[in-house]
């Protein structure tokens, strides 16, 4: 059996399936839900950054007319947290508050205004504690403890890791040139347009249902069961369409647990919608990271060793922070062949809203550092930014020194094509003062190789049911957060069954009705749910073809699944329509249900900490940004962005380009204006007006180049697009600013005052740099020493000189790669479904 | 203080009794069940709650129903006419101009007001006009393209969409690019 | 959802009614036009008036009449969108058209009025915050507290005059007509303001700003430059309005330079303007004038970006505005353009 005439949708642009609902106001987001007898909930939040709760008196609030329930930490004493190793959150603080905004009580009332008045009527007496507000304070502070748990050696250390791969000392010894640089990446937040919202209902039969704007309904399900003490089988979590997530709705949240508890307490549905200010407190955004980076290179630009230290400002709770910490060290080796690599990282507790995963999770910060440093190294060596990156770029089907398996890899092509399209070589160092171009590259996961909690089950499951009328219903736990997962599921199934995506029915993200998907995080859905959908769809197609084959008396191999028909390849008129095939198949096999599931291959390396970083496939990107810098005002205006992205293969080109443009947008915001800053223990600017998010007028044109590499394990060869393209843009801006006006802003965001300060410095004969000078003294753990993967030492590619190549290189230096066991697939059209 | 009001919304007269301090946003969503109008800040800082009053974009979070009693209010629910989608709605779907879809109702209404005034806006005009509506997903470029495609179709300068949501027969001339 | 506190809403049809109603309401009452400044403040509990007197229903207040040759009267309730796009304003009073067009965002300009803009509450990033936030940091004297958090030793409030239109109106020599229970008076736009972040207007709370009267435009050329981070949404962190009247041979006969968002009131740079009087505008002179004009700018740490930066930009922006009017090449763009 063959498909008729190549893919009809895969690899091409087509309309999103959720478009009609989202353009008509029909789509129902969590805050749009209203249930009969519904009450409105509100959280009382701490107004101190760090304090012990001495007394909490809710009696006045309870006495207010219209108030139906008031709960405190005593009602929900069980701790939770997204990572099994950091169960440090309380739905409502019991003894201590740790940041301004930490919730301490919750109210359910007839309307929101009454709930708010009730919150004001709650009396709280605090004993204030000294707040810890920065990385430096957290490292230095010895008497004040933000959290009870930690890794040492000082009290406010959440995590302390150290890993060494290969012989780093020897690597540096072999370098012709070594640089050390210090960088700072300020924290920032997701700022989804939709404020978080959840509605809970506890029915007469004792079942709890929670509708919530969440990227991870499964993890919310688990947290609800744990904190409320109900079996998972009595809880149903339904994720509503998410009005923007970007990682910010991936944790179980206090308001979700409180809405559920209040619903149980009152026997009435309860809705809690956060205000914008509360969304800033819920946070889980980009960690501020201070970084020290030391890299050794040979004269030809090839890296001999790299050592990075990262200091993460984690805020007051764990969230995904352990993973974030490892991510600041994990992926540098995936873009560059680094033969010896050392990573030391620490996450620190501070009295600020907890940081967590934001688009690129832990990798944009070190990516900013390494890409800025690559340009500095290139300049030191007299190389150009393209050449030094090509000299170090990793190859397809290799392993990195930290045991990450790379499959398809279009990095080289990305660099070459983006340089070409932007005219980089003609522009770099050649544009007039005030204009500049910058280049940077990156990589990202197509889904984390391991789930959040240890288990052996699939990460994604899909069920397809075909009814006798030819209707197709796809059920999957995946939640569309705007990235287009509904369209991906529909598109894959439609392609395999010869239908159109808009004809596929979807039930998603409902723990009662849909098989599992772990959630819309780590760019995993297209890859994992996509593979599960592909498997289920192929099984369904087999059933339909078998039935059609018996009916038409044509061998299955002689049949074609075409446009809404199954017919003989040789005689197109000899066939059945899709509904006819469905009826025939149902008659023959009974209920038509097929399932598919996906579990990534075992990829973790042989060391503790190897769980973060592995992915079944990596996307690669390269970006060039052209900027105009006004030397009198320091303002940086991006003029145009060129970005090449190794997508494997696009399931839907429209969606992929949309993800890339959205990533570029978010990256420009982070590079130039967005920052989560604090003053006197408070978030300085928790509003949409003062937290600067780029408007239409700040967005430059973007030229997107899709590089097709057909990943052997991705569905139809697809890899991720939602996060990777953000990564290269931020350092590319920094590099472009340097090219434009000759100053280095080694700190994000690159605000006009910093540019001006650096220009002043340069004018006075200084170096023209703004950025941190040093990292604080800190005792990292003794490193876990890890041997590179087997087969590691392969000769330098002899006879392949790079610009400025150094003569007489020994033959047996490690290259920074080892062959991997994955094999390329045929580089033809996407595999026949 | 409660007031009884008759609001003209999407061509219908709707009677409401509500406290006078409830904003149009609250009355639309909570009293009239028109939840298509979204909100992101309730302080005028995001544009998400944009509706049209007599064809002009205003922020429903800073408008009192008493102030717009005898005016014609259009919300996202009133954009399609008799089941037929507005060309902007079609183009937004087709080009992926709605990702999470949360900014979309406000964006569409603001764009409609623009096209009603200027059937052939230049890209800078679209950017300037929509600069009061934030979107965190799209990077705005697909929105610009979709507004241009809808405008071109309305003028008869671009082919109508294909029925099955498949690849549009022809794209808008410029594939991406924002205000420069 | 942030919500408004309860109040009674009155919708007078005439100015007389309005004057009566606001007088009757006393300190519990407030005027509202577009509501784009007042409603956000009320939602954050900066104000909790018991009575609102809405001015939008008063027909006459929305009018724009006259010509640049005779002078223009702009009703206080004309929206910023109307002011920005009115041909007579664009022709004779460009600074005002640019300023109005640079306020906030397109939908807000459809709602916000010129009168409301001139009466805009002063701003401070310790003040324009929710009740919860202000309680967390400890209230300041402008609302609910008794000290200034920006300048803790200070007996006064330093909140910033952040209206875009005021510097332009002052530079253009505008006067405003105020009507209250005590009758009508006309004051210069400059005299509408006081150097105090709390009592920032010289008008009585029950006086209604009725219209803005612009003198004949003959010979005057003007511009407005605005510093902000984004091309939309953001309040000015610096506004520069310049108006010049030149005589034969390009000699400057009269000049006004006004800075916004550098103090609690618009700052008229009299000395700097004096430097150009009777002179031709050369690049060199402009540099000196810009230096002099920026001297009175004394920003504090209560708005976006750093103090030093905002101070320094005053010179750059005055220079650019003057170069623009002098026909010399300049970087950047006037108004809110990017
Ligand atoms: C997100 C956002 C961004 C903004 N950006 C800017 C900006 O960049 N520049 C800027 O200048 N403003 C900005 N504003 C503020 C505001 O939108 C404008 O200043 C607008 O012009 C205010 O006019 P209004 O009619 O809405 O005022 P209202 O809110 O109705 O009134 C403001 C004040 O003036 C008083 N008042 C109004 N009319 C009269 C009258 N006729 N007589 C006496 N008193 C009166 C009111 O009592 C109130 O105290 C912004 C607002 C928001 C929400
Ligand atoms: S300047 Fe001082 S008193 Fe005035 S609003 Fe700001 S903090 Fe309060
Ligand atoms: S909700 Fe943000 S502007 Fe109205
Ligand atoms: S589509 Fe998500 S905010 Fe615009």
PDB file of N, CA and C in Angstrom, chain A residues 268-342:
ATOM      1  N   UNK A 268     -19.596  23.682  46.407  1.00  0.00           N
ATOM      2  CA  UNK A 268     -19.992  24.506  45.264  1.00  0.00           C
ATOM      3  C   UNK A 268     -18.783  24.738  44.371  1.00  0.00           C
ATOM      4  N   UNK A 269     -19.023  24.964  43.094  1.00  0.00           N
ATOM      5  CA  UNK A 269     -17.879  25.261  42.225  1.00  0.00           C
ATOM      6  C   UNK A 269     -17.201  26.559  42.664  1.00  0.00           C
ATOM      7  N   UNK A 270     -15.888  26.611  42.506  1.00  0.00           N
ATOM      8  CA  UNK A 270     -15.129  27.804  42.891  1.00  0.00           C
ATOM      9  C   UNK A 270     -14.164  28.158  41.772  1.00  0.00           C
ATOM     10  N   UNK A 271     -14.165  29.438  41.453  1.00  0.00           N
ATOM     11  CA  UNK A 271     -13.209  29.911  40.436  1.00  0.00           C
ATOM     12  C   UNK A 271     -12.212  30.866  41.064  1.00  0.00           C
ATOM     13  N   UNK A 272     -10.942  30.678  40.734  1.00  0.00           N
ATOM     14  CA  UNK A 272      -9.931  31.666  41.139  1.00  0.00           C
ATOM     15  C   UNK A 272      -9.171  32.103  39.888  1.00  0.00           C
ATOM     16  N   UNK A 273      -9.217  33.384  39.626  1.00  0.00           N
ATOM     17  CA  UNK A 273      -8.453  33.954  38.520  1.00  0.00           C
ATOM     18  C   UNK A 273      -7.474  34.956  39.107  1.00  0.00           C
ATOM     19  N   UNK A 274      -6.226  34.829  38.737  1.00  0.00           N
ATOM     20  CA  UNK A 274      -5.222  35.736  39.288  1.00  0.00           C
ATOM     21  C   UNK A 274      -5.310  37.102  38.614  1.00  0.00           C
ATOM     22  N   UNK A 275      -4.940  38.128  39.361  1.00  0.00           N
ATOM     23  CA  UNK A 275      -4.785  39.437  38.732  1.00  0.00           C
ATOM     24  C   UNK A 275      -3.409  39.474  38.069  1.00  0.00           C
ATOM     25  N   UNK A 276      -3.209  40.489  37.267  1.00  0.00           N
ATOM     26  CA  UNK A 276      -1.912  40.595  36.596  1.00  0.00           C
ATOM     27  C   UNK A 276      -0.767  40.662  37.616  1.00  0.00           C
ATOM     28  N   UNK A 277      -0.970  41.416  38.666  1.00  0.00           N
ATOM     29  CA  UNK A 277       0.088  41.513  39.680  1.00  0.00           C
ATOM     30  C   UNK A 277       0.383  40.126  40.261  1.00  0.00           C
ATOM     31  N   UNK A 278      -0.667  39.355  40.517  1.00  0.00           N
ATOM     32  CA  UNK A 278      -0.454  38.016  41.070  1.00  0.00           C
ATOM     33  C   UNK A 278       0.281  37.104  40.091  1.00  0.00           C
ATOM     34  N   UNK A 279       0.057  37.339  38.790  1.00  0.00           N
ATOM     35  CA  UNK A 279       0.774  36.539  37.798  1.00  0.00           C
ATOM     36  C   UNK A 279       2.280  36.795  37.911  1.00  0.00           C
ATOM     37  N   UNK A 280       2.630  38.049  38.184  1.00  0.00           N
ATOM     38  CA  UNK A 280       4.054  38.343  38.391  1.00  0.00           C
ATOM     39  C   UNK A 280       4.593  37.609  39.625  1.00  0.00           C
ATOM     40  N   UNK A 281       3.738  37.427  40.616  1.00  0.00           N
ATOM     41  CA  UNK A 281       4.188  36.723  41.819  1.00  0.00           C
ATOM     42  C   UNK A 281       4.230  35.200  41.589  1.00  0.00           C
ATOM     43  N   UNK A 282       3.321  34.703  40.788  1.00  0.00           N
ATOM     44  CA  UNK A 282       3.331  33.262  40.487  1.00  0.00           C
ATOM     45  C   UNK A 282       4.609  32.905  39.712  1.00  0.00           C
ATOM     46  N   UNK A 283       4.987  33.784  38.801  1.00  0.00           N
ATOM     47  CA  UNK A 283       6.290  33.786  38.108  1.00  0.00           C
ATOM     48  C   UNK A 283       6.748  32.436  37.521  1.00  0.00           C
ATOM     49  N   UNK A 284       7.735  31.799  38.079  1.00  0.00           N
ATOM     50  CA  UNK A 284       8.435  30.610  37.537  1.00  0.00           C
ATOM     51  C   UNK A 284       9.172  30.970  36.255  1.00  0.00           C
ATOM     52  N   UNK A 285       9.607  32.212  36.178  1.00  0.00           N
ATOM     53  CA  UNK A 285      10.237  32.679  34.936  1.00  0.00           C
ATOM     54  C   UNK A 285      11.728  32.441  34.891  1.00  0.00           C
ATOM     55  N   UNK A 286      12.332  33.139  33.956  1.00  0.00           N
ATOM     56  CA  UNK A 286      13.759  32.989  33.695  1.00  0.00           C
ATOM     57  C   UNK A 286      14.581  33.290  34.943  1.00  0.00           C
ATOM     58  N   UNK A 287      15.490  32.380  35.290  1.00  0.00           N
ATOM     59  CA  UNK A 287      16.385  32.624  36.419  1.00  0.00           C
ATOM     60  C   UNK A 287      17.393  33.715  36.064  1.00  0.00           C
ATOM     61  N   UNK A 288      17.619  34.663  36.954  1.00  0.00           N
ATOM     62  CA  UNK A 288      18.815  35.491  36.792  1.00  0.00           C
ATOM     63  C   UNK A 288      20.025  34.565  36.960  1.00  0.00           C
ATOM     64  N   UNK A 289      20.989  34.663  36.058  1.00  0.00           N
ATOM     65  CA  UNK A 289      22.167  33.794  36.170  1.00  0.00           C
ATOM     66  C   UNK A 289      23.438  34.612  35.980  1.00  0.00           C
ATOM     67  N   UNK A 290      24.323  34.446  36.929  1.00  0.00           N
ATOM     68  CA  UNK A 290      25.658  35.032  36.843  1.00  0.00           C
ATOM     69  C   UNK A 290      26.591  33.914  36.370  1.00  0.00           C
ATOM     70  N   UNK A 291      27.418  34.221  35.369  1.00  0.00           N
ATOM     71  CA  UNK A 291      28.197  33.143  34.746  1.00  0.00           C
ATOM     72  C   UNK A 291      29.662  33.521  34.571  1.00  0.00           C
ATOM     73  N   UNK A 292      30.479  32.557  34.795  1.00  0.00           N
ATOM     74  CA  UNK A 292      31.913  32.700  34.524  1.00  0.00           C
ATOM     75  C   UNK A 292      32.258  31.631  33.496  1.00  0.00           C
ATOM     76  N   UNK A 293      32.927  32.028  32.459  1.00  0.00           N
ATOM     77  CA  UNK A 293      33.160  31.090  31.365  1.00  0.00           C
ATOM     78  C   UNK A 293      34.619  31.178  30.916  1.00  0.00           C
ATOM     79  N   UNK A 294      35.263  30.032  30.929  1.00  0.00           N
ATOM     80  CA  UNK A 294      36.674  29.971  30.520  1.00  0.00           C
ATOM     81  C   UNK A 294      36.767  28.985  29.361  1.00  0.00           C
ATOM     82  N   UNK A 295      37.333  29.442  28.268  1.00  0.00           N
ATOM     83  CA  UNK A 295      37.419  28.573  27.099  1.00  0.00           C
ATOM     84  C   UNK A 295      38.810  28.655  26.502  1.00  0.00           C
ATOM     85  N   UNK A 296      39.357  27.509  26.162  1.00  0.00           N
ATOM     86  CA  UNK A 296      40.654  27.452  25.506  1.00  0.00           C
ATOM     87  C   UNK A 296      40.485  27.064  24.046  1.00  0.00           C
ATOM     88  N   UNK A 297      41.243  27.725  23.181  1.00  0.00           N
ATOM     89  CA  UNK A 297      41.145  27.417  21.748  1.00  0.00           C
ATOM     90  C   UNK A 297      42.536  27.275  21.157  1.00  0.00           C
ATOM     91  N   UNK A 298      42.565  26.552  20.054  1.00  0.00           N
ATOM     92  CA  UNK A 298      43.797  26.528  19.265  1.00  0.00           C
ATOM     93  C   UNK A 298      43.763  27.714  18.317  1.00  0.00           C
ATOM     94  N   UNK A 299      44.890  27.935  17.676  1.00  0.00           N
ATOM     95  CA  UNK A 299      44.959  29.123  16.829  1.00  0.00           C
ATOM     96  C   UNK A 299      43.916  29.100  15.707  1.00  0.00           C
ATOM     97  N   UNK A 300      43.524  27.918  15.287  1.00  0.00           N
ATOM     98  CA  UNK A 300      42.540  27.833  14.207  1.00  0.00           C
ATOM     99  C   UNK A 300      41.111  27.956  14.732  1.00  0.00           C
ATOM    100  N   UNK A 301      40.965  28.212  16.018  1.00  0.00           N
ATOM    101  CA  UNK A 301      39.633  28.440  16.560  1.00  0.00           C
ATOM    102  C   UNK A 301      39.028  27.234  17.223  1.00  0.00           C
ATOM    103  N   UNK A 302      39.654  26.047  17.047  1.00  0.00           N
ATOM    104  CA  UNK A 302      39.042  24.855  17.627  1.00  0.00           C
ATOM    105  C   UNK A 302      39.172  24.848  19.148  1.00  0.00           C
ATOM    106  N   UNK A 303      38.048  24.553  19.794  1.00  0.00           N
ATOM    107  CA  UNK A 303      38.011  24.566  21.253  1.00  0.00           C
ATOM    108  C   UNK A 303      38.758  23.351  21.800  1.00  0.00           C
ATOM    109  N   UNK A 304      39.602  23.598  22.818  1.00  0.00           N
ATOM    110  CA  UNK A 304      40.297  22.473  23.454  1.00  0.00           C
ATOM    111  C   UNK A 304      39.670  22.118  24.798  1.00  0.00           C
ATOM    112  N   UNK A 305      39.104  23.115  25.455  1.00  0.00           N
ATOM    113  CA  UNK A 305      38.471  22.852  26.745  1.00  0.00           C
ATOM    114  C   UNK A 305      37.573  24.017  27.098  1.00  0.00           C
ATOM    115  N   UNK A 306      36.592  23.724  27.929  1.00  0.00           N
ATOM    116  CA  UNK A 306      35.672  24.771  28.354  1.00  0.00           C
ATOM    117  C   UNK A 306      35.240  24.493  29.787  1.00  0.00           C
ATOM    118  N   UNK A 307      35.162  25.564  30.552  1.00  0.00           N
ATOM    119  CA  UNK A 307      34.787  25.437  31.963  1.00  0.00           C
ATOM    120  C   UNK A 307      33.792  26.549  32.263  1.00  0.00           C
ATOM    121  N   UNK A 308      32.619  26.176  32.736  1.00  0.00           N
ATOM    122  CA  UNK A 308      31.606  27.189  33.040  1.00  0.00           C
ATOM    123  C   UNK A 308      31.146  27.052  34.487  1.00  0.00           C
ATOM    124  N   UNK A 309      30.988  28.224  35.131  1.00  0.00           N
ATOM    125  CA  UNK A 309      30.379  28.257  36.464  1.00  0.00           C
ATOM    126  C   UNK A 309      29.107  29.088  36.355  1.00  0.00           C
ATOM    127  N   UNK A 310      28.017  28.564  36.874  1.00  0.00           N
ATOM    128  CA  UNK A 310      26.768  29.330  36.831  1.00  0.00           C
ATOM    129  C   UNK A 310      26.206  29.487  38.235  1.00  0.00           C
ATOM    130  N   UNK A 311      25.687  30.681  38.509  1.00  0.00           N
ATOM    131  CA  UNK A 311      25.039  30.990  39.788  1.00  0.00           C
ATOM    132  C   UNK A 311      23.614  31.403  39.480  1.00  0.00           C
ATOM    133  N   UNK A 312      22.638  30.582  39.872  1.00  0.00           N
ATOM    134  CA  UNK A 312      21.251  30.874  39.554  1.00  0.00           C
ATOM    135  C   UNK A 312      20.541  31.460  40.772  1.00  0.00           C
ATOM    136  N   UNK A 313      19.847  32.551  40.532  1.00  0.00           N
ATOM    137  CA  UNK A 313      19.004  33.139  41.577  1.00  0.00           C
ATOM    138  C   UNK A 313      17.646  32.447  41.465  1.00  0.00           C
ATOM    139  N   UNK A 314      17.391  31.533  42.397  1.00  0.00           N
ATOM    140  CA  UNK A 314      16.235  30.656  42.231  1.00  0.00           C
ATOM    141  C   UNK A 314      14.928  31.198  42.769  1.00  0.00           C
ATOM    142  N   UNK A 315      15.001  32.242  43.596  1.00  0.00           N
ATOM    143  CA  UNK A 315      13.776  32.630  44.284  1.00  0.00           C
ATOM    144  C   UNK A 315      13.555  31.706  45.467  1.00  0.00           C
ATOM    145  N   UNK A 316      12.333  31.694  45.977  1.00  0.00           N
ATOM    146  CA  UNK A 316      12.084  31.119  47.286  1.00  0.00           C
ATOM    147  C   UNK A 316      11.754  29.627  47.289  1.00  0.00           C
ATOM    148  N   UNK A 317      11.441  29.056  46.135  1.00  0.00           N
ATOM    149  CA  UNK A 317      11.062  27.634  46.127  1.00  0.00           C
ATOM    150  C   UNK A 317      11.773  26.897  44.992  1.00  0.00           C
ATOM    151  N   UNK A 318      11.658  25.582  45.043  1.00  0.00           N
ATOM    152  CA  UNK A 318      12.408  24.746  44.116  1.00  0.00           C
ATOM    153  C   UNK A 318      11.922  24.800  42.692  1.00  0.00           C
ATOM    154  N   UNK A 319      10.584  24.686  42.498  1.00  0.00           N
ATOM    155  CA  UNK A 319      10.015  24.601  41.149  1.00  0.00           C
ATOM    156  C   UNK A 319      10.843  23.601  40.317  1.00  0.00           C
ATOM    157  N   UNK A 320      11.146  23.939  39.081  1.00  0.00           N
ATOM    158  CA  UNK A 320      11.951  23.061  38.229  1.00  0.00           C
ATOM    159  C   UNK A 320      13.449  23.303  38.430  1.00  0.00           C
ATOM    160  N   UNK A 321      13.791  24.081  39.483  1.00  0.00           N
ATOM    161  CA  UNK A 321      15.135  24.626  39.593  1.00  0.00           C
ATOM    162  C   UNK A 321      16.292  23.659  39.495  1.00  0.00           C
ATOM    163  N   UNK A 322      16.103  22.433  39.960  1.00  0.00           N
ATOM    164  CA  UNK A 322      17.216  21.485  39.860  1.00  0.00           C
ATOM    165  C   UNK A 322      17.505  21.203  38.390  1.00  0.00           C
ATOM    166  N   UNK A 323      16.429  21.003  37.631  1.00  0.00           N
ATOM    167  CA  UNK A 323      16.616  20.788  36.192  1.00  0.00           C
ATOM    168  C   UNK A 323      17.228  22.026  35.552  1.00  0.00           C
ATOM    169  N   UNK A 324      16.722  23.200  35.946  1.00  0.00           N
ATOM    170  CA  UNK A 324      17.260  24.440  35.370  1.00  0.00           C
ATOM    171  C   UNK A 324      18.764  24.525  35.597  1.00  0.00           C
ATOM    172  N   UNK A 325      19.169  24.189  36.809  1.00  0.00           N
ATOM    173  CA  UNK A 325      20.590  24.268  37.142  1.00  0.00           C
ATOM    174  C   UNK A 325      21.412  23.401  36.183  1.00  0.00           C
ATOM    175  N   UNK A 326      20.979  22.153  36.022  1.00  0.00           N
ATOM    176  CA  UNK A 326      21.708  21.278  35.092  1.00  0.00           C
ATOM    177  C   UNK A 326      21.647  21.811  33.662  1.00  0.00           C
ATOM    178  N   UNK A 327      20.492  22.392  33.279  1.00  0.00           N
ATOM    179  CA  UNK A 327      20.390  22.895  31.903  1.00  0.00           C
ATOM    180  C   UNK A 327      21.379  24.020  31.623  1.00  0.00           C
ATOM    181  N   UNK A 328      21.782  24.764  32.673  1.00  0.00           N
ATOM    182  CA  UNK A 328      22.762  25.819  32.384  1.00  0.00           C
ATOM    183  C   UNK A 328      24.112  25.211  31.983  1.00  0.00           C
ATOM    184  N   UNK A 329      24.250  23.922  32.206  1.00  0.00           N
ATOM    185  CA  UNK A 329      25.525  23.302  31.840  1.00  0.00           C
ATOM    186  C   UNK A 329      25.431  22.253  30.754  1.00  0.00           C
ATOM    187  N   UNK A 330      24.217  21.926  30.327  1.00  0.00           N
ATOM    188  CA  UNK A 330      24.072  20.700  29.536  1.00  0.00           C
ATOM    189  C   UNK A 330      24.335  20.835  28.045  1.00  0.00           C
ATOM    190  N   UNK A 331      23.873  21.901  27.414  1.00  0.00           N
ATOM    191  CA  UNK A 331      23.773  21.867  25.953  1.00  0.00           C
ATOM    192  C   UNK A 331      24.882  22.596  25.188  1.00  0.00           C
ATOM    193  N   UNK A 332      25.836  23.186  25.907  1.00  0.00           N
ATOM    194  CA  UNK A 332      26.926  23.867  25.203  1.00  0.00           C
ATOM    195  C   UNK A 332      27.626  22.902  24.251  1.00  0.00           C
ATOM    196  N   UNK A 333      27.756  21.657  24.695  1.00  0.00           N
ATOM    197  CA  UNK A 333      28.495  20.659  23.921  1.00  0.00           C
ATOM    198  C   UNK A 333      27.724  20.162  22.709  1.00  0.00           C
ATOM    199  N   UNK A 334      26.447  20.506  22.637  1.00  0.00           N
ATOM    200  CA  UNK A 334      25.659  19.985  21.512  1.00  0.00           C
ATOM    201  C   UNK A 334      25.869  20.829  20.252  1.00  0.00           C
ATOM    202  N   UNK A 335      26.250  22.103  20.440  1.00  0.00           N
ATOM    203  CA  UNK A 335      26.567  22.899  19.246  1.00  0.00           C
ATOM    204  C   UNK A 335      28.046  22.842  18.897  1.00  0.00           C
ATOM    205  N   UNK A 336      28.887  22.768  19.926  1.00  0.00           N
ATOM    206  CA  UNK A 336      30.323  22.834  19.663  1.00  0.00           C
ATOM    207  C   UNK A 336      31.032  21.585  20.155  1.00  0.00           C
ATOM    208  N   UNK A 337      31.989  21.149  19.376  1.00  0.00           N
ATOM    209  CA  UNK A 337      32.806  20.008  19.784  1.00  0.00           C
ATOM    210  C   UNK A 337      33.730  20.478  20.882  1.00  0.00           C
ATOM    211  N   UNK A 338      33.372  20.148  22.088  1.00  0.00           N
ATOM    212  CA  UNK A 338      34.195  20.534  23.228  1.00  0.00           C
ATOM    213  C   UNK A 338      34.825  19.254  23.781  1.00  0.00           C
ATOM    214  N   UNK A 339      36.125  19.095  23.614  1.00  0.00           N
ATOM    215  CA  UNK A 339      36.748  17.808  23.961  1.00  0.00           C
ATOM    216  C   UNK A 339      36.862  17.587  25.461  1.00  0.00           C
ATOM    217  N   UNK A 340      36.918  18.656  26.220  1.00  0.00           N
ATOM    218  CA  UNK A 340      36.991  18.513  27.677  1.00  0.00           C
ATOM    219  C   UNK A 340      36.146  19.622  28.262  1.00  0.00           C
ATOM    220  N   UNK A 341      35.282  19.247  29.209  1.00  0.00           N
ATOM    221  CA  UNK A 341      34.270  20.205  29.619  1.00  0.00           C
ATOM    222  C   UNK A 341      34.004  20.086  31.102  1.00  0.00           C
ATOM    223  N   UNK A 342      34.009  21.220  31.765  1.00  0.00           N
ATOM    224  CA  UNK A 342      33.690  21.205  33.185  1.00  0.00           C
ATOM    225  C   UNK A 342      32.538  22.159  33.457  1.00  0.00           C
TER     226      UNK A 342
END
